[in-house]
CSV table of C-alpha atoms and ligand atoms in Angstrom, one decimal:
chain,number,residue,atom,x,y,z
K,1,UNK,CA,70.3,143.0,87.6
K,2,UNK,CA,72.6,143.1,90.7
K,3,UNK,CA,73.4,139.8,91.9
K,4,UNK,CA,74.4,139.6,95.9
K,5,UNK,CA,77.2,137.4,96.7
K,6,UNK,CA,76.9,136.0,100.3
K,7,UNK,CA,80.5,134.1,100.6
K,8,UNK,CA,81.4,132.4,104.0
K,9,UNK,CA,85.1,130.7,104.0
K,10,UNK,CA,87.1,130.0,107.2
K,11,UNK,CA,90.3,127.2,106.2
K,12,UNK,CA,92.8,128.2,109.2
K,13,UNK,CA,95.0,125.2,108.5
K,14,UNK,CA,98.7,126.0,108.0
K,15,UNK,CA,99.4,123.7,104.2
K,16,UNK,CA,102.9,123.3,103.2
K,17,UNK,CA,103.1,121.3,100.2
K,18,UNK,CA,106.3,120.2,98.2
K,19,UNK,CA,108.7,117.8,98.8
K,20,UNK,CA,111.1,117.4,102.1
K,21,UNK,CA,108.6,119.7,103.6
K,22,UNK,CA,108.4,117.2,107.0
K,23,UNK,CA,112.2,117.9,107.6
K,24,UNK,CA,112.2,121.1,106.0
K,25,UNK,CA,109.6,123.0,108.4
K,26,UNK,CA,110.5,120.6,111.8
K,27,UNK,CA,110.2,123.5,113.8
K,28,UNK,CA,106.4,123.1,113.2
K,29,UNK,CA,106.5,120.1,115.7
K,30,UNK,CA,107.4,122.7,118.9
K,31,UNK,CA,105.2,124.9,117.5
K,32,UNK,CA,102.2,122.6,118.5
K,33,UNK,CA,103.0,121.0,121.7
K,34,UNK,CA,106.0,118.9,123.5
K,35,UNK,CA,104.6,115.4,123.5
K,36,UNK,CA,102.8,113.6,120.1
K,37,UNK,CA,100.8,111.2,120.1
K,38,UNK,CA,101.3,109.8,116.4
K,39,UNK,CA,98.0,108.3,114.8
K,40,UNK,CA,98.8,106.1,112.3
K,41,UNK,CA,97.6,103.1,110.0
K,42,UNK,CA,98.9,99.6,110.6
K,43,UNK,CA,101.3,99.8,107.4
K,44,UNK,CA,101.2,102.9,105.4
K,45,UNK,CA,102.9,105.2,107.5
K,46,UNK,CA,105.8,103.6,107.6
K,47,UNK,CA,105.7,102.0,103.5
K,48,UNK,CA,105.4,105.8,102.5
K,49,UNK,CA,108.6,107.0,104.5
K,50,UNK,CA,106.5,109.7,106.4
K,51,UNK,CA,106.8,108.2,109.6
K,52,UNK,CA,110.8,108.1,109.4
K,53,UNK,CA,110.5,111.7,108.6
K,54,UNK,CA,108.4,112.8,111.4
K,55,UNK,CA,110.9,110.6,114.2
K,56,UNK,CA,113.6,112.6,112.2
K,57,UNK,CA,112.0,115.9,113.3
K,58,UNK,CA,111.1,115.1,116.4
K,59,UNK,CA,114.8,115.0,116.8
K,60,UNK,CA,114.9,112.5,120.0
K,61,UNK,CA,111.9,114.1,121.5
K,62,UNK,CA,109.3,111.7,123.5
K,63,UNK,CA,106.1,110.4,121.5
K,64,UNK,CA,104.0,107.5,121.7
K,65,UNK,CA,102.5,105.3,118.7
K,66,UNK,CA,99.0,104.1,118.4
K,67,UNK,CA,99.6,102.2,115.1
K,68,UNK,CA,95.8,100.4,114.9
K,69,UNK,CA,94.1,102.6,113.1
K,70,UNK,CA,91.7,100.0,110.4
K,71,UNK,CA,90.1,101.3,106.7
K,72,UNK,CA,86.9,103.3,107.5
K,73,UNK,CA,88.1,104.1,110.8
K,74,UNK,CA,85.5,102.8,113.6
K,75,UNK,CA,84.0,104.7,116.9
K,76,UNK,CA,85.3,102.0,119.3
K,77,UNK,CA,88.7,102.6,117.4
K,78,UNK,CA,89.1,106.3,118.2
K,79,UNK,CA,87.7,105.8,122.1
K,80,UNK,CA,90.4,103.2,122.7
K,81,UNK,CA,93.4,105.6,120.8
K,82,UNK,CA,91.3,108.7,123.1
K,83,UNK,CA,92.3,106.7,126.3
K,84,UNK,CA,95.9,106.6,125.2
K,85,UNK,CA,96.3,110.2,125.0
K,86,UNK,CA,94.5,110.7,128.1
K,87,UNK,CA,96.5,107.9,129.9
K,88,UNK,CA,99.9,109.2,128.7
K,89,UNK,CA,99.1,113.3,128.8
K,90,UNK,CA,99.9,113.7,125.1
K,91,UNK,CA,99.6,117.5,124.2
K,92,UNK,CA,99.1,117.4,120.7
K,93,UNK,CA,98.3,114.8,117.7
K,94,UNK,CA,100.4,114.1,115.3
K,95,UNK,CA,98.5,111.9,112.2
K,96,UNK,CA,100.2,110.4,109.5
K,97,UNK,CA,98.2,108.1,106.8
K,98,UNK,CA,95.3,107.8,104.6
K,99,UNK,CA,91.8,109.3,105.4
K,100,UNK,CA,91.1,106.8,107.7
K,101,UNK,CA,94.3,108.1,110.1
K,102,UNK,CA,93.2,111.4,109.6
K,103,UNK,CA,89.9,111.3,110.8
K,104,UNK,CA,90.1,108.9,113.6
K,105,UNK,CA,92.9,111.5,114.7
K,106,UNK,CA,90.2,114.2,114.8
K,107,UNK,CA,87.7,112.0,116.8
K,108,UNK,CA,90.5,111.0,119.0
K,109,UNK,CA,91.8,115.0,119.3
K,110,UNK,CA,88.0,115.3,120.5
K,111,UNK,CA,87.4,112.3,122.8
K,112,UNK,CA,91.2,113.2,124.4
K,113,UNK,CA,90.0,116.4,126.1
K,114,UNK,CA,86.7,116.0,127.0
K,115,UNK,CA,84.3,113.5,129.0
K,116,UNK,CA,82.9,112.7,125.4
K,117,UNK,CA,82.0,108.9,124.4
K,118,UNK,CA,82.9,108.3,120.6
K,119,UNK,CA,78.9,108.3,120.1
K,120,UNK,CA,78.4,111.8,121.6
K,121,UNK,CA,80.3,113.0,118.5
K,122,UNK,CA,77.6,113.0,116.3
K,123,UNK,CA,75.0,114.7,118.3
K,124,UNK,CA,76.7,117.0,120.9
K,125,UNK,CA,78.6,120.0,120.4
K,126,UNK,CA,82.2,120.0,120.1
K,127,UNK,CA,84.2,123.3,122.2
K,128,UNK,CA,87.8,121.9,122.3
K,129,UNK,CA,90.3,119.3,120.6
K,130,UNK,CA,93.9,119.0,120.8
K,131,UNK,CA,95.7,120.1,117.9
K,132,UNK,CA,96.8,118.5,114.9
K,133,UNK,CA,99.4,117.9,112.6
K,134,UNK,CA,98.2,116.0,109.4
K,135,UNK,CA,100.2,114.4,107.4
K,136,UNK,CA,98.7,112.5,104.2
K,137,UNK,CA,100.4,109.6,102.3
K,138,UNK,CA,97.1,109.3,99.7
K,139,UNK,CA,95.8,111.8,97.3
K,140,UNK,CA,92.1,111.6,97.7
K,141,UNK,CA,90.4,112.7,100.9
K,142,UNK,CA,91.9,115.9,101.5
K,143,UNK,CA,90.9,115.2,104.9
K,144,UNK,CA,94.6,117.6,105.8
K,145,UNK,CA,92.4,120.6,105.0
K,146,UNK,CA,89.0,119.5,106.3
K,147,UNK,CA,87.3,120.3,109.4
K,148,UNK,CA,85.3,116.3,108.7
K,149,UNK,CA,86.0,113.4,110.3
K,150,UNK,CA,84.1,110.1,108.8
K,151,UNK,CA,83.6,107.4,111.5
K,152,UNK,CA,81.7,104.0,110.7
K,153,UNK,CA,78.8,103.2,112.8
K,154,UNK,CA,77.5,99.8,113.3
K,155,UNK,CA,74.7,101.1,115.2
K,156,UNK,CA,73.7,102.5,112.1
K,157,UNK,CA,74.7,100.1,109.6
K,158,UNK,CA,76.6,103.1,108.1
K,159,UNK,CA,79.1,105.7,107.7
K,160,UNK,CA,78.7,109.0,109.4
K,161,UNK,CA,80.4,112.4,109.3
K,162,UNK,CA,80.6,114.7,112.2
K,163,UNK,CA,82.4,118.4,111.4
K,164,UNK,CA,83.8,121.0,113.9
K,165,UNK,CA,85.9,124.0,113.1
K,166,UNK,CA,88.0,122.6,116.6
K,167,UNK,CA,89.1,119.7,114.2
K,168,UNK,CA,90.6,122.1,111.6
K,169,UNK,CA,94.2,120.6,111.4
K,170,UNK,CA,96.5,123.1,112.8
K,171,UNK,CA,99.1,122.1,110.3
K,172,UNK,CA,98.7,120.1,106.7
K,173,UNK,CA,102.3,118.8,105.2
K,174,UNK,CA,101.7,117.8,102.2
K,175,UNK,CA,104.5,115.9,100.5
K,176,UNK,CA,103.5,114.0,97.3
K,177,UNK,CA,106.9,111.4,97.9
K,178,UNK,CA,104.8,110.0,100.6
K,179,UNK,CA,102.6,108.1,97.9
K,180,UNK,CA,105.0,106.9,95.7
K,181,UNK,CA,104.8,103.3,98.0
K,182,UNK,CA,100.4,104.0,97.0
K,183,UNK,CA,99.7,100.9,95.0
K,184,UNK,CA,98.3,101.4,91.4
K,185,UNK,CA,94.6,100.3,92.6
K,186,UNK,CA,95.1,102.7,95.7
K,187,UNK,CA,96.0,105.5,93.8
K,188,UNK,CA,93.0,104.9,91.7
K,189,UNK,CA,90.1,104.6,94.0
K,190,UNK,CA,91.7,107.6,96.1
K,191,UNK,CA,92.2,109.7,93.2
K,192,UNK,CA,88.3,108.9,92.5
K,193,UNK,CA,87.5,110.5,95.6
K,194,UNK,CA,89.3,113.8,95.1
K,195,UNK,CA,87.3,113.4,91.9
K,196,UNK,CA,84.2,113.1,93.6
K,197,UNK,CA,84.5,116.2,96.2
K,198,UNK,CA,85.8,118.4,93.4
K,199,UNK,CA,82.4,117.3,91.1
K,200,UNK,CA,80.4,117.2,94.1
K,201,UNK,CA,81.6,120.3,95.5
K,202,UNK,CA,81.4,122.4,92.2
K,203,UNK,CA,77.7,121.3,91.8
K,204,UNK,CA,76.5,121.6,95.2
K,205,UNK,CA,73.7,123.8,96.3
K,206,UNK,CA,76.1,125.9,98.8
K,207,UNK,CA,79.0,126.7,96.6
K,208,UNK,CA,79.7,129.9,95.8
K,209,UNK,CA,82.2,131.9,93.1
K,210,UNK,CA,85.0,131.2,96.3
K,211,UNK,CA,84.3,127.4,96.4
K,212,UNK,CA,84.1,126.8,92.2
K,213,UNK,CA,87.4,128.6,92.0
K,214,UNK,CA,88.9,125.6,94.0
K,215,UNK,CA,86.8,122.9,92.3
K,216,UNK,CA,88.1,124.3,89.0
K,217,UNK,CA,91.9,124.4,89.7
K,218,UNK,CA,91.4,121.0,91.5
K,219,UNK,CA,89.7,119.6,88.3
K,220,UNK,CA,91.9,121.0,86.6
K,221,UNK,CA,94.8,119.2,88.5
K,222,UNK,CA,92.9,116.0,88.5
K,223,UNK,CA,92.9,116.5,84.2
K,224,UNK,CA,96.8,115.9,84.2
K,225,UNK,CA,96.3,113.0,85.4
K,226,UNK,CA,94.0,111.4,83.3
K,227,UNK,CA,96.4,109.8,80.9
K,228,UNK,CA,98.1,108.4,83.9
K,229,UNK,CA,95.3,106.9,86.1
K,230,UNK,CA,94.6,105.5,82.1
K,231,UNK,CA,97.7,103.5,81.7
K,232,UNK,CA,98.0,103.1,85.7
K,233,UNK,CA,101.7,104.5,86.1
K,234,UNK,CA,102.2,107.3,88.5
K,235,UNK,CA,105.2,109.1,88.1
K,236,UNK,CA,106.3,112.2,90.4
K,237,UNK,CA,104.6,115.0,88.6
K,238,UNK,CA,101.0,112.8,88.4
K,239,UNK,CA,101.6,112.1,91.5
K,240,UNK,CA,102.0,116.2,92.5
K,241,UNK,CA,99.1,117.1,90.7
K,242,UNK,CA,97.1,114.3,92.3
K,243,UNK,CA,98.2,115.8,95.4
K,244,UNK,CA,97.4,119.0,95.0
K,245,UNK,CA,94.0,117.9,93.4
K,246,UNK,CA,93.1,116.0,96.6
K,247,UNK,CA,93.9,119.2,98.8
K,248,UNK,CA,91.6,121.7,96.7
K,249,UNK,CA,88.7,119.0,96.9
K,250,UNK,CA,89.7,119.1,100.7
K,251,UNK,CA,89.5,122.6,100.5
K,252,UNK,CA,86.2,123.0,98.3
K,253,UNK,CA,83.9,120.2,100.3
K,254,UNK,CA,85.3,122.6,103.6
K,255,UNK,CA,83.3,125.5,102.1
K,256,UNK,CA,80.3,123.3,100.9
K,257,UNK,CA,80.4,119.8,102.1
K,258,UNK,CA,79.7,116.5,99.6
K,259,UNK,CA,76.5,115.9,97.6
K,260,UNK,CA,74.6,112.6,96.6
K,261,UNK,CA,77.8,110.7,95.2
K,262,UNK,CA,78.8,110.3,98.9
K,263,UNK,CA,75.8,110.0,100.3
K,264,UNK,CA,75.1,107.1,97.5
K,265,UNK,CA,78.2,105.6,98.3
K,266,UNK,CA,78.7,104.9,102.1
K,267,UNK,CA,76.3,101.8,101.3
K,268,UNK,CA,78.2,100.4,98.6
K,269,UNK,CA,81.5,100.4,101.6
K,270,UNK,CA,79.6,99.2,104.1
K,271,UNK,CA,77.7,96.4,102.5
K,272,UNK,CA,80.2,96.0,99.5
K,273,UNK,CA,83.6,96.5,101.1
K,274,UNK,CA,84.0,98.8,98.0
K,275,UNK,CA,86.9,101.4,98.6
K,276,UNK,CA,85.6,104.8,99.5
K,277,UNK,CA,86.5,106.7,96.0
K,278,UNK,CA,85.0,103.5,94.0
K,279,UNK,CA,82.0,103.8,96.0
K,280,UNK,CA,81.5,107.1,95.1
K,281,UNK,CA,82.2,107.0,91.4
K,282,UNK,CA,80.7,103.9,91.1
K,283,UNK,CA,77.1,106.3,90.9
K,284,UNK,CA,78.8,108.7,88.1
K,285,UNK,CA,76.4,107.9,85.1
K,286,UNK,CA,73.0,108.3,87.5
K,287,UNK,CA,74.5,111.5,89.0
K,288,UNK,CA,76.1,113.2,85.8
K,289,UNK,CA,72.7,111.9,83.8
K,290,UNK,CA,70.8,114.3,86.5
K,291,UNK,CA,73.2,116.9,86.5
K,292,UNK,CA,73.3,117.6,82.8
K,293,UNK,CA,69.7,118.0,83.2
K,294,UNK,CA,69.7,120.3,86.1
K,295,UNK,CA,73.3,122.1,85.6
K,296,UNK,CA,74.2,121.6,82.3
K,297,UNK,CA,76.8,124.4,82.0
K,298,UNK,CA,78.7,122.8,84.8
K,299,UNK,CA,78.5,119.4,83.6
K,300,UNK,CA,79.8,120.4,80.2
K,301,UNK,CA,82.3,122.4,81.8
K,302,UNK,CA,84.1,119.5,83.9
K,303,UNK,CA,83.8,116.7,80.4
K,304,UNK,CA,85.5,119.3,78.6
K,305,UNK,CA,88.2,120.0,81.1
K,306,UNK,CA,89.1,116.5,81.5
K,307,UNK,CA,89.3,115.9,77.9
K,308,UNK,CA,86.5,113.8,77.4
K,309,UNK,CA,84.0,114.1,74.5
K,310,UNK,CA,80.9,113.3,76.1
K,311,UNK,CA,78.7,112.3,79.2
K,312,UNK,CA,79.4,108.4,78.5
K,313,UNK,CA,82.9,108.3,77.5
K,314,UNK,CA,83.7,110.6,81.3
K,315,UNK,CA,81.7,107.9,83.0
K,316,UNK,CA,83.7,104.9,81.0
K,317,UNK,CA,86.7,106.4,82.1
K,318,UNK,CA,86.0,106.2,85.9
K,319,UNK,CA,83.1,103.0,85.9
K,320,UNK,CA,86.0,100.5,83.8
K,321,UNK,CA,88.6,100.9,86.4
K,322,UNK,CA,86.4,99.1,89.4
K,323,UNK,CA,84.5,96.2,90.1
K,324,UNK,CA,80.7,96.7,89.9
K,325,UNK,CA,78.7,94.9,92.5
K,326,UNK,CA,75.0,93.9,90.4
K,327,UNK,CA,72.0,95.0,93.3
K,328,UNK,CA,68.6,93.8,93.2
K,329,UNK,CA,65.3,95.4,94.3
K,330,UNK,CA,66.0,95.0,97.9
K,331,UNK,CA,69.3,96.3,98.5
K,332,UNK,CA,68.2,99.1,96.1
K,333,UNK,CA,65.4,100.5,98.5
K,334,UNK,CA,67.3,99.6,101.7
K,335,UNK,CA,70.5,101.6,100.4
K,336,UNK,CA,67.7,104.4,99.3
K,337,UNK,CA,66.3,104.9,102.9
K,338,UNK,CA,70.3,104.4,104.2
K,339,UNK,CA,71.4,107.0,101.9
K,340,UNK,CA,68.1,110.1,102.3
K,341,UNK,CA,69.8,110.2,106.2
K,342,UNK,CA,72.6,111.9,104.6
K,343,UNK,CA,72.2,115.7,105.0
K,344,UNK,CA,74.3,116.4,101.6
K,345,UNK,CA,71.3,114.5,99.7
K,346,UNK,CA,69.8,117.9,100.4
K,347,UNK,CA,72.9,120.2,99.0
K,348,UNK,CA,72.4,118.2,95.1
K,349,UNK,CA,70.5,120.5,93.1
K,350,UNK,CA,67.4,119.1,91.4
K,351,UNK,CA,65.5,118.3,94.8
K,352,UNK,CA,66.2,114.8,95.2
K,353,UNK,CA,63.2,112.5,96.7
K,354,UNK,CA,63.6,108.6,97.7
K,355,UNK,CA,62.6,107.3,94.3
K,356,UNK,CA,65.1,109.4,92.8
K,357,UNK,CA,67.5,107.6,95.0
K,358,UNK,CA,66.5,104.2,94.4
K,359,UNK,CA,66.2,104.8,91.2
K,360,UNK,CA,70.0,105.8,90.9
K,361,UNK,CA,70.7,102.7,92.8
K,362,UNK,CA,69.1,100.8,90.4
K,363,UNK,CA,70.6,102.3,87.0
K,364,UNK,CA,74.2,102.4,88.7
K,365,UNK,CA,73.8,98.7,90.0
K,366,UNK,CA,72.4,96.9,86.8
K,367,UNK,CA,75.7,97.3,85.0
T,1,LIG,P1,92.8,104.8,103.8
T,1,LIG,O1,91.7,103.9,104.3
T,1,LIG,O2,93.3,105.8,104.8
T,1,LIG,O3,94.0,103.9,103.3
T,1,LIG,C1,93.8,102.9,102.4
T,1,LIG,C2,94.9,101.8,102.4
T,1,LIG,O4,96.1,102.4,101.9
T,1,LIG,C3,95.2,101.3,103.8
T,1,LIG,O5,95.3,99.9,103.7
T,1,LIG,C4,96.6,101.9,104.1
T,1,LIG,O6,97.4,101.1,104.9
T,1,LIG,C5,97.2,102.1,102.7
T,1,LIG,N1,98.1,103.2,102.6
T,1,LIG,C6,97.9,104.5,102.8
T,1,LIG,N2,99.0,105.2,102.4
T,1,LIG,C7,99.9,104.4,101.9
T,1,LIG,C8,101.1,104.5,101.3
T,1,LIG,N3,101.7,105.7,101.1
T,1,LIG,N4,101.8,103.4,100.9
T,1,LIG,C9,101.2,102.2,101.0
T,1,LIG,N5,100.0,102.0,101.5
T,1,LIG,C10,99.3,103.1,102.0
T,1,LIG,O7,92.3,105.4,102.5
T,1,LIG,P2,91.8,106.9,102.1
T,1,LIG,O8,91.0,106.7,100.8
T,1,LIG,O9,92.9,107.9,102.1
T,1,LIG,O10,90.8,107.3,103.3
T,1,LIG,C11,89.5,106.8,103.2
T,1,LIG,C12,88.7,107.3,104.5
T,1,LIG,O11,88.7,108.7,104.5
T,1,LIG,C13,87.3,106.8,104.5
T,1,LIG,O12,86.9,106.5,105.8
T,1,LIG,C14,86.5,108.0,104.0
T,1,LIG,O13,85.2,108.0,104.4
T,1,LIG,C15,87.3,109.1,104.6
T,1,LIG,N6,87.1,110.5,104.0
T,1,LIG,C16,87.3,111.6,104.7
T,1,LIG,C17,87.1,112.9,104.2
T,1,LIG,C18,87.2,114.1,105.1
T,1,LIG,O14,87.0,115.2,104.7
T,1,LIG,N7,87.6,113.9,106.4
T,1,LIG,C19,86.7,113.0,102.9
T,1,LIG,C20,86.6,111.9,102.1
T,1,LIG,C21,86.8,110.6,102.7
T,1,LIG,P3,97.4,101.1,106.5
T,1,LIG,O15,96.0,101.2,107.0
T,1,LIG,O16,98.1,99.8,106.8
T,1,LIG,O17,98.3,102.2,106.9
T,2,LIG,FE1,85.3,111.4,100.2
């Protein structure tokens, strides 16, 4: 039988990877606009040596700083940095950090040229957003790559993702020396989320031949590391090929989006302060459990890859390097109605209902 491929794929960001390439490639900074407004983190940017690198190539040329950006970035956050730019008549954004300084600088490029409030991003539609230069000192989001932005929403007692093909960066510089300053327990949790959007991706209802080939050579990339997220030393080539893991995830999730891990796991940050790749991972043994039943080629595929002999000793790997929070009942069915919000519930395969959910909840928070 002839099988129809219907492929869609649209990643116009501009990625340099490799060390020096801030310095190397400063001529991207006129490229974009005369006057940055830099988004960063209140420490990271400046630990990992990425912000000295940007001044460097800005070569004297004016800029201002919004250093405030906080873990899981929040809306009132980004309308406050929006202001700025308006205020000062930046022309472009330059963002330099984590996830979190990566998406508030989309929201921001959003909120700085229009009459939006941080709020309207989630419901109305996005025409227009100043461009951006993203610059990532963790290897986990791939948020450099991503036309996402993940904002936390009190209203909502959640975390909420809004995508636009405007918040595309227009440049990713990708230099794995910026995470050498990562702490082990960073690298770790963030390395669990590249983890997560290459699993998630590669399983998810809307990838396609295009989108596995990236989950593969990410998972791939993410299997060199193994033995080093395993002893909890990161030298430079773990550290590349965490890199470059983290930008195919950012890469594959553009083409599909996430699936129940993440949908699972915004719960577990908001009410558990857990980091954002724990979170995620923290749901491995429910999720894989359902997968081998509903894409059991896959599942085998990604154990093997990493090394791993089998469905528990995977999960063992990820579940003994965090903290488990126990839940009870209650939590279980609130985080279950939290989580079925979540649009990417609908991308797992294996039609996923509230007790389903719950249940997942359950087997992931009883230890
Ligand atoms: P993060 O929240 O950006 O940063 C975690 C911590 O690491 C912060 O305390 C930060 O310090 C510090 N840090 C960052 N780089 C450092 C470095 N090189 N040296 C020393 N410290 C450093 O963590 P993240 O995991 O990268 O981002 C998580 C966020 O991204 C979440 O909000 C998540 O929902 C979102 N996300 C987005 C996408 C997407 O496609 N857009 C996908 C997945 C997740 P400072 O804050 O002081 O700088
Ligand atoms: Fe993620």
């Amino acid at each position: 039988m002839y099988l129809q491929m219907e492929i869609k794929s649209y990643i116009p960001v501009k990625i340099i990877f490799g060390k020096g390439c801030v310095f190397n490639n400063k001529e991207v900074f006129k490229d974009t606009g005369h006057f940055p407004l830099i988004i960063t983190g209140r420490s990271g940017a400046k630990k990992s040596g990425a912000f000295d690198d940007v001044i460097n190539a800005l070569a004297g040329g004016p800029y201002i700083l919004y250093d405030r950006i906080e873990e899981n970035p929040k809306v009132s956050a980004v309308e406050d940095a929006a202001m700025m730019s308006k205020k000062f008549n930046c022309d472009y954004i330059i963002a330099i950090g984590g996830g979190s300084a990566l998406d508030a600088a989309k929201a921001i490029a959003v909120l700085a040229v229009t009459n939006m409030s941080g709020m309207d991003l989630f419901s109305k539609k996005i025409g227009k957003a100043l461009p951006i230069i993203a610059i990532p000192t963790t290897s986990g989001t791939g948020s450099e790559v991503t036309p996402y932005s993940i904002l936390t929403v009190d209203e909502w007692q959640t975390k909420k993702s809004f995508a636009s093909e405007y918040i595309f960066p227009k440049y990713a510089l990708l230099d794995p020396k910026y995470t050498y300053s990562l702490p082990a327990d960073y690298t770790i949790s963030t390395a669990f989320d590249a983890a997560s959007h290459l699993f998630e991706s590669y399983f998810s209802l809307k990838s396609t031949n295009l989108s596995q080939m990236y989950s593969i050579e990410g998972i791939h990339s993410f299997a060199k590391a193994v033995n080093a997220l395993q002893i909890k030393q990161f030298d430079e080539q773990s550290r590349n090929d965490l890199m470059y893991a983290s930008m195919l995830g950012g890469i594959a999730i553009s083409h599909t989006g996430t699936t129940a891990m993440h949908a699972l796991g915004y719960s577990m940050t908001y009410f558990h302060k857990m980091p954002h790749g724990f979170s995620n991972l923290y749901f491995v043994k429910p999720y894989f459990q359902h997968m081998m039943k509903h894409e059991k080629d896959k599942t085998k595929l990604i154990i093997k890859e990493l090394g791993f002999s089998d469905i528990d000793t995977m999960c063992d790997f990820f579940l003994e390097k965090m903290e488990r929070p126990v839940l009870n009942q209650e939590q279980c069915v609130k985080y279950g109605a939290i989580a079925m919000i979540q649009s990417s519930i609908k991308a797992t395969p294996g039609n996923l209902e509230t007790e389903d959910i719950v249940r997942m909840y359950k087997e992931a928070g009883s230890l």
